[in-house]
């Protein structure tokens, strides 16, 4: 019967009559397909990683899907898509900041943690109308919202959403009979939302974090999940700021690089006096140059498929006038870092299988970055080995002197600075994505109220446990020191409750300075709708002035769509 219903709809849509107008942008947005995942069960509901920022509404239907067969082009034989298999349906009950609650609509379904969700995908729906004049609008709704499984009138009892079209109004109701959206039908057959400008149902404490059931369940892997009124007004200000800056000449965006950006380095890699940009994108390193606003790709260096990339830095350790690229990577839960450099004609891997992780850091009292290394351990504390200097002799990396650091620090999570009394302190990022300041002897001086950092590059260093109860280790975005002792930090917003399902959708850079008691914000870049993978302070466009260079992922990969990433350059003057 479902096949017959779909065939009837197909014949209807293919009939040779005049093309229909598209639905308004608001209607398309209200019923757009939004992807997410199931985070975890709690009581009789499930936590999902979607929220108000995804235009989510209480009552929305979320389809639990699993990838089905690939669709191949008959001529090129390339995969052009996949057929999703519907497992069942959830319904949104409450919306928080960064996550929401949903209840099961499909009897007997118990979705696993990490199960893929698609809002309104193949949800059974029906349009009901008693007026023959409304038939054309009914058809328009079905044509423009193909994500639904549209039912015939004799199957109305199977509908999870009912589009009630009566005269000059459309009322979309859930299976429980609750109104989800209401629209007015204009004289030219357009749908106009009757919703007011008040915010959609949203759950958030008004005065700081407050322990609840969720926090008790996953207290070891989550931070505070709340928005104050100040946060909400800050988001409004950012939206205005973003609009004003959309056409500024001081912001440059490069072409689509594709893939997930893990790291970024800017340096003179070939010794010609011009700076190149190296971006780590999953299984390759893209090397390019920016001059006079033009992006020129120079080459790509393939990375072995067995490696998981973690970071990249550029330093000229052999003092030949050409910086080398030092990359931290893992292979089968073990360190396998490597070096990429220019040999006079091309770029290639010159040393691999290094059994440490590598990072360029500014050590106390030194003017130039130092390459340091650290071993990992298959324990609860992954970065348990001492940090040591890395030297290069006869083209090989060798372990040098140890670097004395407080126990809380590892090669990825800190930057040192001195205060106005010339006392040494450390700013570092915790496992929970909060900033802390330590004195030289390890005494805590300050902790941030909100989140900073945020990385989607997480890894397991331990062997897989039977119950799969491991908590992944997530990378820490770098800090950069600006003139005047300002420290610039990454701030990614998104789902960070459970580390293995991290997904960030908005980001910015924030400049901070120490006032003797706390880190205070001096300025920040406008928020951008994307995940900030890495950044640098360098003359990326070779105009003689340093800029903030960011590798940003603007679209996450899905079952069909690939990730979309780009370089974003902010002029500082």
PDB file of N, CA and C in Angstrom, residues 359-442:
ATOM      1  N   UNK A 359      54.762  19.370  19.545  1.00  0.00           N
ATOM      2  CA  UNK A 359      54.082  20.673  19.555  1.00  0.00           C
ATOM      3  C   UNK A 359      55.128  21.777  19.673  1.00  0.00           C
ATOM      4  N   UNK A 360      54.900  22.884  18.965  1.00  0.00           N
ATOM      5  CA  UNK A 360      55.736  24.072  19.114  1.00  0.00           C
ATOM      6  C   UNK A 360      55.102  24.973  20.176  1.00  0.00           C
ATOM      7  N   UNK A 361      55.845  25.281  21.234  1.00  0.00           N
ATOM      8  CA  UNK A 361      55.314  26.096  22.334  1.00  0.00           C
ATOM      9  C   UNK A 361      56.295  27.210  22.671  1.00  0.00           C
ATOM     10  N   UNK A 362      55.756  28.263  23.283  1.00  0.00           N
ATOM     11  CA  UNK A 362      56.593  29.343  23.802  1.00  0.00           C
ATOM     12  C   UNK A 362      56.922  29.023  25.255  1.00  0.00           C
ATOM     13  N   UNK A 363      58.184  28.714  25.529  1.00  0.00           N
ATOM     14  CA  UNK A 363      58.593  28.396  26.890  1.00  0.00           C
ATOM     15  C   UNK A 363      58.965  29.672  27.638  1.00  0.00           C
ATOM     16  N   UNK A 364      58.824  29.679  28.955  1.00  0.00           N
ATOM     17  CA  UNK A 364      59.113  30.881  29.750  1.00  0.00           C
ATOM     18  C   UNK A 364      60.510  31.425  29.477  1.00  0.00           C
ATOM     19  N   UNK A 365      60.584  32.735  29.244  1.00  0.00           N
ATOM     20  CA  UNK A 365      61.857  33.408  29.060  1.00  0.00           C
ATOM     21  C   UNK A 365      62.469  33.264  27.681  1.00  0.00           C
ATOM     22  N   UNK A 366      61.791  32.592  26.748  1.00  0.00           N
ATOM     23  CA  UNK A 366      62.338  32.403  25.407  1.00  0.00           C
ATOM     24  C   UNK A 366      61.531  33.198  24.389  1.00  0.00           C
ATOM     25  N   UNK A 367      62.222  33.725  23.373  1.00  0.00           N
ATOM     26  CA  UNK A 367      61.571  34.587  22.394  1.00  0.00           C
ATOM     27  C   UNK A 367      60.980  33.812  21.216  1.00  0.00           C
ATOM     28  N   UNK A 368      61.510  32.659  20.932  1.00  0.00           N
ATOM     29  CA  UNK A 368      61.069  31.879  19.783  1.00  0.00           C
ATOM     30  C   UNK A 368      60.425  30.574  20.235  1.00  0.00           C
ATOM     31  N   UNK A 369      59.511  30.040  19.439  1.00  0.00           N
ATOM     32  CA  UNK A 369      58.867  28.775  19.796  1.00  0.00           C
ATOM     33  C   UNK A 369      59.890  27.632  19.857  1.00  0.00           C
ATOM     34  N   UNK A 370      59.612  26.679  20.718  1.00  0.00           N
ATOM     35  CA  UNK A 370      60.458  25.501  20.889  1.00  0.00           C
ATOM     36  C   UNK A 370      59.634  24.258  20.587  1.00  0.00           C
ATOM     37  N   UNK A 371      60.205  23.323  19.842  1.00  0.00           N
ATOM     38  CA  UNK A 371      59.517  22.067  19.593  1.00  0.00           C
ATOM     39  C   UNK A 371      59.698  21.162  20.805  1.00  0.00           C
ATOM     40  N   UNK A 372      58.578  20.704  21.359  1.00  0.00           N
ATOM     41  CA  UNK A 372      58.629  19.815  22.515  1.00  0.00           C
ATOM     42  C   UNK A 372      57.906  18.518  22.164  1.00  0.00           C
ATOM     43  N   UNK A 373      58.197  17.484  22.913  1.00  0.00           N
ATOM     44  CA  UNK A 373      57.565  16.197  22.713  1.00  0.00           C
ATOM     45  C   UNK A 373      57.044  15.638  24.017  1.00  0.00           C
ATOM     46  N   UNK A 374      56.163  14.658  23.905  1.00  0.00           N
ATOM     47  CA  UNK A 374      55.635  13.986  25.085  1.00  0.00           C
ATOM     48  C   UNK A 374      55.098  12.627  24.671  1.00  0.00           C
ATOM     49  N   UNK A 375      55.351  11.633  25.508  1.00  0.00           N
ATOM     50  CA  UNK A 375      54.805  10.301  25.264  1.00  0.00           C
ATOM     51  C   UNK A 375      53.440  10.194  25.929  1.00  0.00           C
ATOM     52  N   UNK A 376      52.641   9.269  25.442  1.00  0.00           N
ATOM     53  CA  UNK A 376      51.335   9.011  26.043  1.00  0.00           C
ATOM     54  C   UNK A 376      51.398   7.707  26.833  1.00  0.00           C
ATOM     55  N   UNK A 377      50.372   7.513  27.637  1.00  0.00           N
ATOM     56  CA  UNK A 377      50.302   6.317  28.466  1.00  0.00           C
ATOM     57  C   UNK A 377      48.887   5.779  28.402  1.00  0.00           C
ATOM     58  N   UNK A 378      48.711   4.479  28.394  1.00  0.00           N
ATOM     59  CA  UNK A 378      47.385   3.877  28.339  1.00  0.00           C
ATOM     60  C   UNK A 378      46.798   3.795  29.745  1.00  0.00           C
ATOM     61  N   UNK A 379      46.610   4.971  30.315  1.00  0.00           N
ATOM     62  CA  UNK A 379      46.024   5.095  31.648  1.00  0.00           C
ATOM     63  C   UNK A 379      44.921   6.134  31.581  1.00  0.00           C
ATOM     64  N   UNK A 380      44.333   6.411  32.732  1.00  0.00           N
ATOM     65  CA  UNK A 380      43.299   7.446  32.789  1.00  0.00           C
ATOM     66  C   UNK A 380      43.883   8.793  32.387  1.00  0.00           C
ATOM     67  N   UNK A 381      45.119   9.068  32.802  1.00  0.00           N
ATOM     68  CA  UNK A 381      45.798  10.305  32.428  1.00  0.00           C
ATOM     69  C   UNK A 381      46.672  10.021  31.215  1.00  0.00           C
ATOM     70  N   UNK A 382      46.178  10.366  30.035  1.00  0.00           N
ATOM     71  CA  UNK A 382      46.866  10.017  28.794  1.00  0.00           C
ATOM     72  C   UNK A 382      48.220  10.704  28.698  1.00  0.00           C
ATOM     73  N   UNK A 383      48.274  12.009  29.002  1.00  0.00           N
ATOM     74  CA  UNK A 383      49.520  12.762  28.888  1.00  0.00           C
ATOM     75  C   UNK A 383      50.261  12.699  30.229  1.00  0.00           C
ATOM     76  N   UNK A 384      50.792  11.534  30.545  1.00  0.00           N
ATOM     77  CA  UNK A 384      51.426  11.354  31.850  1.00  0.00           C
ATOM     78  C   UNK A 384      52.947  11.432  31.776  1.00  0.00           C
ATOM     79  N   UNK A 385      53.509  11.340  30.574  1.00  0.00           N
ATOM     80  CA  UNK A 385      54.960  11.424  30.439  1.00  0.00           C
ATOM     81  C   UNK A 385      55.448  12.852  30.544  1.00  0.00           C
ATOM     82  N   UNK A 386      56.729  13.016  30.857  1.00  0.00           N
ATOM     83  CA  UNK A 386      57.275  14.363  30.984  1.00  0.00           C
ATOM     84  C   UNK A 386      57.413  15.011  29.612  1.00  0.00           C
ATOM     85  N   UNK A 387      57.311  16.331  29.602  1.00  0.00           N
ATOM     86  CA  UNK A 387      57.512  17.110  28.385  1.00  0.00           C
ATOM     87  C   UNK A 387      59.008  17.373  28.227  1.00  0.00           C
ATOM     88  N   UNK A 388      59.514  17.224  27.007  1.00  0.00           N
ATOM     89  CA  UNK A 388      60.950  17.414  26.775  1.00  0.00           C
ATOM     90  C   UNK A 388      61.176  18.166  25.468  1.00  0.00           C
ATOM     91  N   UNK A 389      62.323  18.814  25.385  1.00  0.00           N
ATOM     92  CA  UNK A 389      62.705  19.504  24.157  1.00  0.00           C
ATOM     93  C   UNK A 389      63.039  18.479  23.069  1.00  0.00           C
ATOM     94  N   UNK A 390      62.733  18.850  21.835  1.00  0.00           N
ATOM     95  CA  UNK A 390      63.061  17.999  20.697  1.00  0.00           C
ATOM     96  C   UNK A 390      64.102  18.715  19.839  1.00  0.00           C
ATOM     97  N   UNK A 391      65.182  18.035  19.570  1.00  0.00           N
ATOM     98  CA  UNK A 391      66.247  18.588  18.745  1.00  0.00           C
ATOM     99  C   UNK A 391      66.362  17.790  17.454  1.00  0.00           C
ATOM    100  N   UNK A 392      67.045  18.386  16.488  1.00  0.00           N
ATOM    101  CA  UNK A 392      67.235  17.716  15.196  1.00  0.00           C
ATOM    102  C   UNK A 392      68.727  17.654  14.883  1.00  0.00           C
ATOM    103  N   UNK A 393      69.223  16.440  14.669  1.00  0.00           N
ATOM    104  CA  UNK A 393      70.620  16.249  14.327  1.00  0.00           C
ATOM    105  C   UNK A 393      70.713  15.243  13.193  1.00  0.00           C
ATOM    106  N   UNK A 394      71.459  15.618  12.162  1.00  0.00           N
ATOM    107  CA  UNK A 394      71.646  14.760  10.984  1.00  0.00           C
ATOM    108  C   UNK A 394      70.312  14.309  10.402  1.00  0.00           C
ATOM    109  N   UNK A 395      69.346  15.244  10.418  1.00  0.00           N
ATOM    110  CA  UNK A 395      68.042  14.959   9.834  1.00  0.00           C
ATOM    111  C   UNK A 395      67.126  14.124  10.698  1.00  0.00           C
ATOM    112  N   UNK A 396      67.539  13.739  11.888  1.00  0.00           N
ATOM    113  CA  UNK A 396      66.731  12.913  12.779  1.00  0.00           C
ATOM    114  C   UNK A 396      66.331  13.701  14.023  1.00  0.00           C
ATOM    115  N   UNK A 397      65.133  13.406  14.527  1.00  0.00           N
ATOM    116  CA  UNK A 397      64.667  14.022  15.766  1.00  0.00           C
ATOM    117  C   UNK A 397      65.171  13.220  16.952  1.00  0.00           C
ATOM    118  N   UNK A 398      65.703  13.918  17.941  1.00  0.00           N
ATOM    119  CA  UNK A 398      66.203  13.250  19.136  1.00  0.00           C
ATOM    120  C   UNK A 398      65.624  13.929  20.372  1.00  0.00           C
ATOM    121  N   UNK A 399      65.508  13.161  21.433  1.00  0.00           N
ATOM    122  CA  UNK A 399      64.955  13.669  22.696  1.00  0.00           C
ATOM    123  C   UNK A 399      66.003  14.496  23.414  1.00  0.00           C
ATOM    124  N   UNK A 400      65.598  15.710  23.847  1.00  0.00           N
ATOM    125  CA  UNK A 400      66.496  16.601  24.556  1.00  0.00           C
ATOM    126  C   UNK A 400      66.165  16.706  26.033  1.00  0.00           C
ATOM    127  N   UNK A 401      66.489  17.843  26.628  1.00  0.00           N
ATOM    128  CA  UNK A 401      66.310  18.051  28.069  1.00  0.00           C
ATOM    129  C   UNK A 401      64.838  18.138  28.441  1.00  0.00           C
ATOM    130  N   UNK A 402      64.478  17.678  29.632  1.00  0.00           N
ATOM    131  CA  UNK A 402      63.084  17.803  30.097  1.00  0.00           C
ATOM    132  C   UNK A 402      62.707  19.255  30.362  1.00  0.00           C
ATOM    133  N   UNK A 403      61.421  19.540  30.250  1.00  0.00           N
ATOM    134  CA  UNK A 403      60.882  20.874  30.533  1.00  0.00           C
ATOM    135  C   UNK A 403      60.062  20.777  31.816  1.00  0.00           C
ATOM    136  N   UNK A 404      60.426  21.565  32.813  1.00  0.00           N
ATOM    137  CA  UNK A 404      59.733  21.529  34.097  1.00  0.00           C
ATOM    138  C   UNK A 404      58.413  22.301  33.996  1.00  0.00           C
ATOM    139  N   UNK A 405      57.299  21.594  34.219  1.00  0.00           N
ATOM    140  CA  UNK A 405      55.971  22.198  34.158  1.00  0.00           C
ATOM    141  C   UNK A 405      55.124  21.681  35.320  1.00  0.00           C
ATOM    142  N   UNK A 406      54.134  22.455  35.765  1.00  0.00           N
ATOM    143  CA  UNK A 406      53.181  21.938  36.757  1.00  0.00           C
ATOM    144  C   UNK A 406      52.494  20.677  36.247  1.00  0.00           C
ATOM    145  N   UNK A 407      52.074  19.810  37.163  1.00  0.00           N
ATOM    146  CA  UNK A 407      51.508  18.508  36.806  1.00  0.00           C
ATOM    147  C   UNK A 407      50.275  18.618  35.911  1.00  0.00           C
ATOM    148  N   UNK A 408      49.513  19.701  36.009  1.00  0.00           N
ATOM    149  CA  UNK A 408      48.262  19.837  35.254  1.00  0.00           C
ATOM    150  C   UNK A 408      48.493  20.093  33.771  1.00  0.00           C
ATOM    151  N   UNK A 409      49.730  20.390  33.373  1.00  0.00           N
ATOM    152  CA  UNK A 409      50.002  20.823  32.006  1.00  0.00           C
ATOM    153  C   UNK A 409      50.540  19.687  31.144  1.00  0.00           C
ATOM    154  N   UNK A 410      50.210  19.747  29.857  1.00  0.00           N
ATOM    155  CA  UNK A 410      50.812  18.865  28.863  1.00  0.00           C
ATOM    156  C   UNK A 410      51.206  19.694  27.655  1.00  0.00           C
ATOM    157  N   UNK A 411      51.803  19.066  26.671  1.00  0.00           N
ATOM    158  CA  UNK A 411      52.361  19.841  25.557  1.00  0.00           C
ATOM    159  C   UNK A 411      51.308  20.598  24.750  1.00  0.00           C
ATOM    160  N   UNK A 412      50.024  20.241  24.855  1.00  0.00           N
ATOM    161  CA  UNK A 412      48.996  20.870  24.017  1.00  0.00           C
ATOM    162  C   UNK A 412      48.160  21.937  24.734  1.00  0.00           C
ATOM    163  N   UNK A 413      48.124  21.973  26.053  1.00  0.00           N
ATOM    164  CA  UNK A 413      47.044  22.712  26.716  1.00  0.00           C
ATOM    165  C   UNK A 413      47.437  24.018  27.393  1.00  0.00           C
ATOM    166  N   UNK A 414      48.663  24.546  27.198  1.00  0.00           N
ATOM    167  CA  UNK A 414      49.060  25.706  27.993  1.00  0.00           C
ATOM    168  C   UNK A 414      49.800  26.760  27.180  1.00  0.00           C
ATOM    169  N   UNK A 415      49.910  27.945  27.801  1.00  0.00           N
ATOM    170  CA  UNK A 415      50.810  29.001  27.351  1.00  0.00           C
ATOM    171  C   UNK A 415      51.277  29.735  28.597  1.00  0.00           C
ATOM    172  N   UNK A 416      52.523  30.159  28.628  1.00  0.00           N
ATOM    173  CA  UNK A 416      53.063  30.865  29.793  1.00  0.00           C
ATOM    174  C   UNK A 416      53.001  32.372  29.574  1.00  0.00           C
ATOM    175  N   UNK A 417      52.941  33.119  30.682  1.00  0.00           N
ATOM    176  CA  UNK A 417      52.987  34.579  30.604  1.00  0.00           C
ATOM    177  C   UNK A 417      53.485  35.124  31.940  1.00  0.00           C
ATOM    178  N   UNK A 418      53.954  36.345  31.918  1.00  0.00           N
ATOM    179  CA  UNK A 418      54.385  37.016  33.152  1.00  0.00           C
ATOM    180  C   UNK A 418      53.445  38.164  33.462  1.00  0.00           C
ATOM    181  N   UNK A 419      53.215  38.415  34.753  1.00  0.00           N
ATOM    182  CA  UNK A 419      52.327  39.508  35.145  1.00  0.00           C
ATOM    183  C   UNK A 419      53.111  40.801  35.295  1.00  0.00           C
ATOM    184  N   UNK A 420      52.441  41.849  35.787  1.00  0.00           N
ATOM    185  CA  UNK A 420      53.099  43.154  35.887  1.00  0.00           C
ATOM    186  C   UNK A 420      54.190  43.183  36.951  1.00  0.00           C
ATOM    187  N   UNK A 421      54.259  42.123  37.786  1.00  0.00           N
ATOM    188  CA  UNK A 421      55.327  41.993  38.772  1.00  0.00           C
ATOM    189  C   UNK A 421      56.409  41.041  38.288  1.00  0.00           C
ATOM    190  N   UNK A 422      56.329  40.686  37.007  1.00  0.00           N
ATOM    191  CA  UNK A 422      57.291  39.792  36.367  1.00  0.00           C
ATOM    192  C   UNK A 422      57.275  38.389  36.964  1.00  0.00           C
ATOM    193  N   UNK A 423      56.136  37.984  37.497  1.00  0.00           N
ATOM    194  CA  UNK A 423      55.987  36.631  38.026  1.00  0.00           C
ATOM    195  C   UNK A 423      55.421  35.711  36.941  1.00  0.00           C
ATOM    196  N   UNK A 424      55.961  34.507  36.880  1.00  0.00           N
ATOM    197  CA  UNK A 424      55.564  33.552  35.856  1.00  0.00           C
ATOM    198  C   UNK A 424      54.242  32.882  36.211  1.00  0.00           C
ATOM    199  N   UNK A 425      53.335  32.833  35.213  1.00  0.00           N
ATOM    200  CA  UNK A 425      52.063  32.118  35.364  1.00  0.00           C
ATOM    201  C   UNK A 425      51.807  31.292  34.108  1.00  0.00           C
ATOM    202  N   UNK A 426      50.841  30.381  34.225  1.00  0.00           N
ATOM    203  CA  UNK A 426      50.451  29.550  33.086  1.00  0.00           C
ATOM    204  C   UNK A 426      48.939  29.644  32.892  1.00  0.00           C
ATOM    205  N   UNK A 427      48.512  29.873  31.659  1.00  0.00           N
ATOM    206  CA  UNK A 427      47.102  29.758  31.289  1.00  0.00           C
ATOM    207  C   UNK A 427      46.931  28.413  30.600  1.00  0.00           C
ATOM    208  N   UNK A 428      45.950  27.617  31.059  1.00  0.00           N
ATOM    209  CA  UNK A 428      45.757  26.329  30.407  1.00  0.00           C
ATOM    210  C   UNK A 428      44.284  25.986  30.301  1.00  0.00           C
ATOM    211  N   UNK A 429      43.988  25.027  29.429  1.00  0.00           N
ATOM    212  CA  UNK A 429      42.622  24.597  29.144  1.00  0.00           C
ATOM    213  C   UNK A 429      42.405  23.224  29.774  1.00  0.00           C
ATOM    214  N   UNK A 430      41.355  23.096  30.588  1.00  0.00           N
ATOM    215  CA  UNK A 430      41.089  21.853  31.296  1.00  0.00           C
ATOM    216  C   UNK A 430      40.422  20.824  30.384  1.00  0.00           C
ATOM    217  N   UNK A 431      40.280  19.595  30.896  1.00  0.00           N
ATOM    218  CA  UNK A 431      39.576  18.561  30.149  1.00  0.00           C
ATOM    219  C   UNK A 431      38.124  18.940  29.897  1.00  0.00           C
ATOM    220  N   UNK A 432      37.550  19.737  30.779  1.00  0.00           N
ATOM    221  CA  UNK A 432      36.165  20.170  30.629  1.00  0.00           C
ATOM    222  C   UNK A 432      35.987  21.443  29.844  1.00  0.00           C
ATOM    223  N   UNK A 433      37.069  21.945  29.211  1.00  0.00           N
ATOM    224  CA  UNK A 433      37.038  23.144  28.365  1.00  0.00           C
ATOM    225  C   UNK A 433      36.827  24.431  29.157  1.00  0.00           C
ATOM    226  N   UNK A 434      37.416  24.515  30.337  1.00  0.00           N
ATOM    227  CA  UNK A 434      37.462  25.769  31.082  1.00  0.00           C
ATOM    228  C   UNK A 434      38.906  26.252  31.139  1.00  0.00           C
ATOM    229  N   UNK A 435      39.084  27.571  31.161  1.00  0.00           N
ATOM    230  CA  UNK A 435      40.413  28.145  31.310  1.00  0.00           C
ATOM    231  C   UNK A 435      40.768  28.252  32.789  1.00  0.00           C
ATOM    232  N   UNK A 436      42.040  27.986  33.093  1.00  0.00           N
ATOM    233  CA  UNK A 436      42.555  28.179  34.445  1.00  0.00           C
ATOM    234  C   UNK A 436      43.911  28.862  34.366  1.00  0.00           C
ATOM    235  N   UNK A 437      44.238  29.615  35.418  1.00  0.00           N
ATOM    236  CA  UNK A 437      45.555  30.236  35.541  1.00  0.00           C
ATOM    237  C   UNK A 437      46.248  29.622  36.748  1.00  0.00           C
ATOM    238  N   UNK A 438      47.480  29.167  36.534  1.00  0.00           N
ATOM    239  CA  UNK A 438      48.301  28.590  37.593  1.00  0.00           C
ATOM    240  C   UNK A 438      49.527  29.454  37.817  1.00  0.00           C
ATOM    241  N   UNK A 439      49.983  29.512  39.059  1.00  0.00           N
ATOM    242  CA  UNK A 439      51.276  30.129  39.343  1.00  0.00           C
ATOM    243  C   UNK A 439      52.374  29.152  38.943  1.00  0.00           C
ATOM    244  N   UNK A 440      53.618  29.602  38.992  1.00  0.00           N
ATOM    245  CA  UNK A 440      54.739  28.755  38.585  1.00  0.00           C
ATOM    246  C   UNK A 440      54.848  27.500  39.435  1.00  0.00           C
ATOM    247  N   UNK A 441      54.392  27.571  40.689  1.00  0.00           N
ATOM    248  CA  UNK A 441      54.460  26.397  41.562  1.00  0.00           C
ATOM    249  C   UNK A 441      53.186  25.553  41.532  1.00  0.00           C
ATOM    250  N   UNK A 442      52.268  25.840  40.579  1.00  0.00           N
ATOM    251  CA  UNK A 442      51.093  25.008  40.398  1.00  0.00           C
ATOM    252  C   UNK A 442      49.875  25.400  41.200  1.00  0.00           C
TER     253      UNK A 442
END
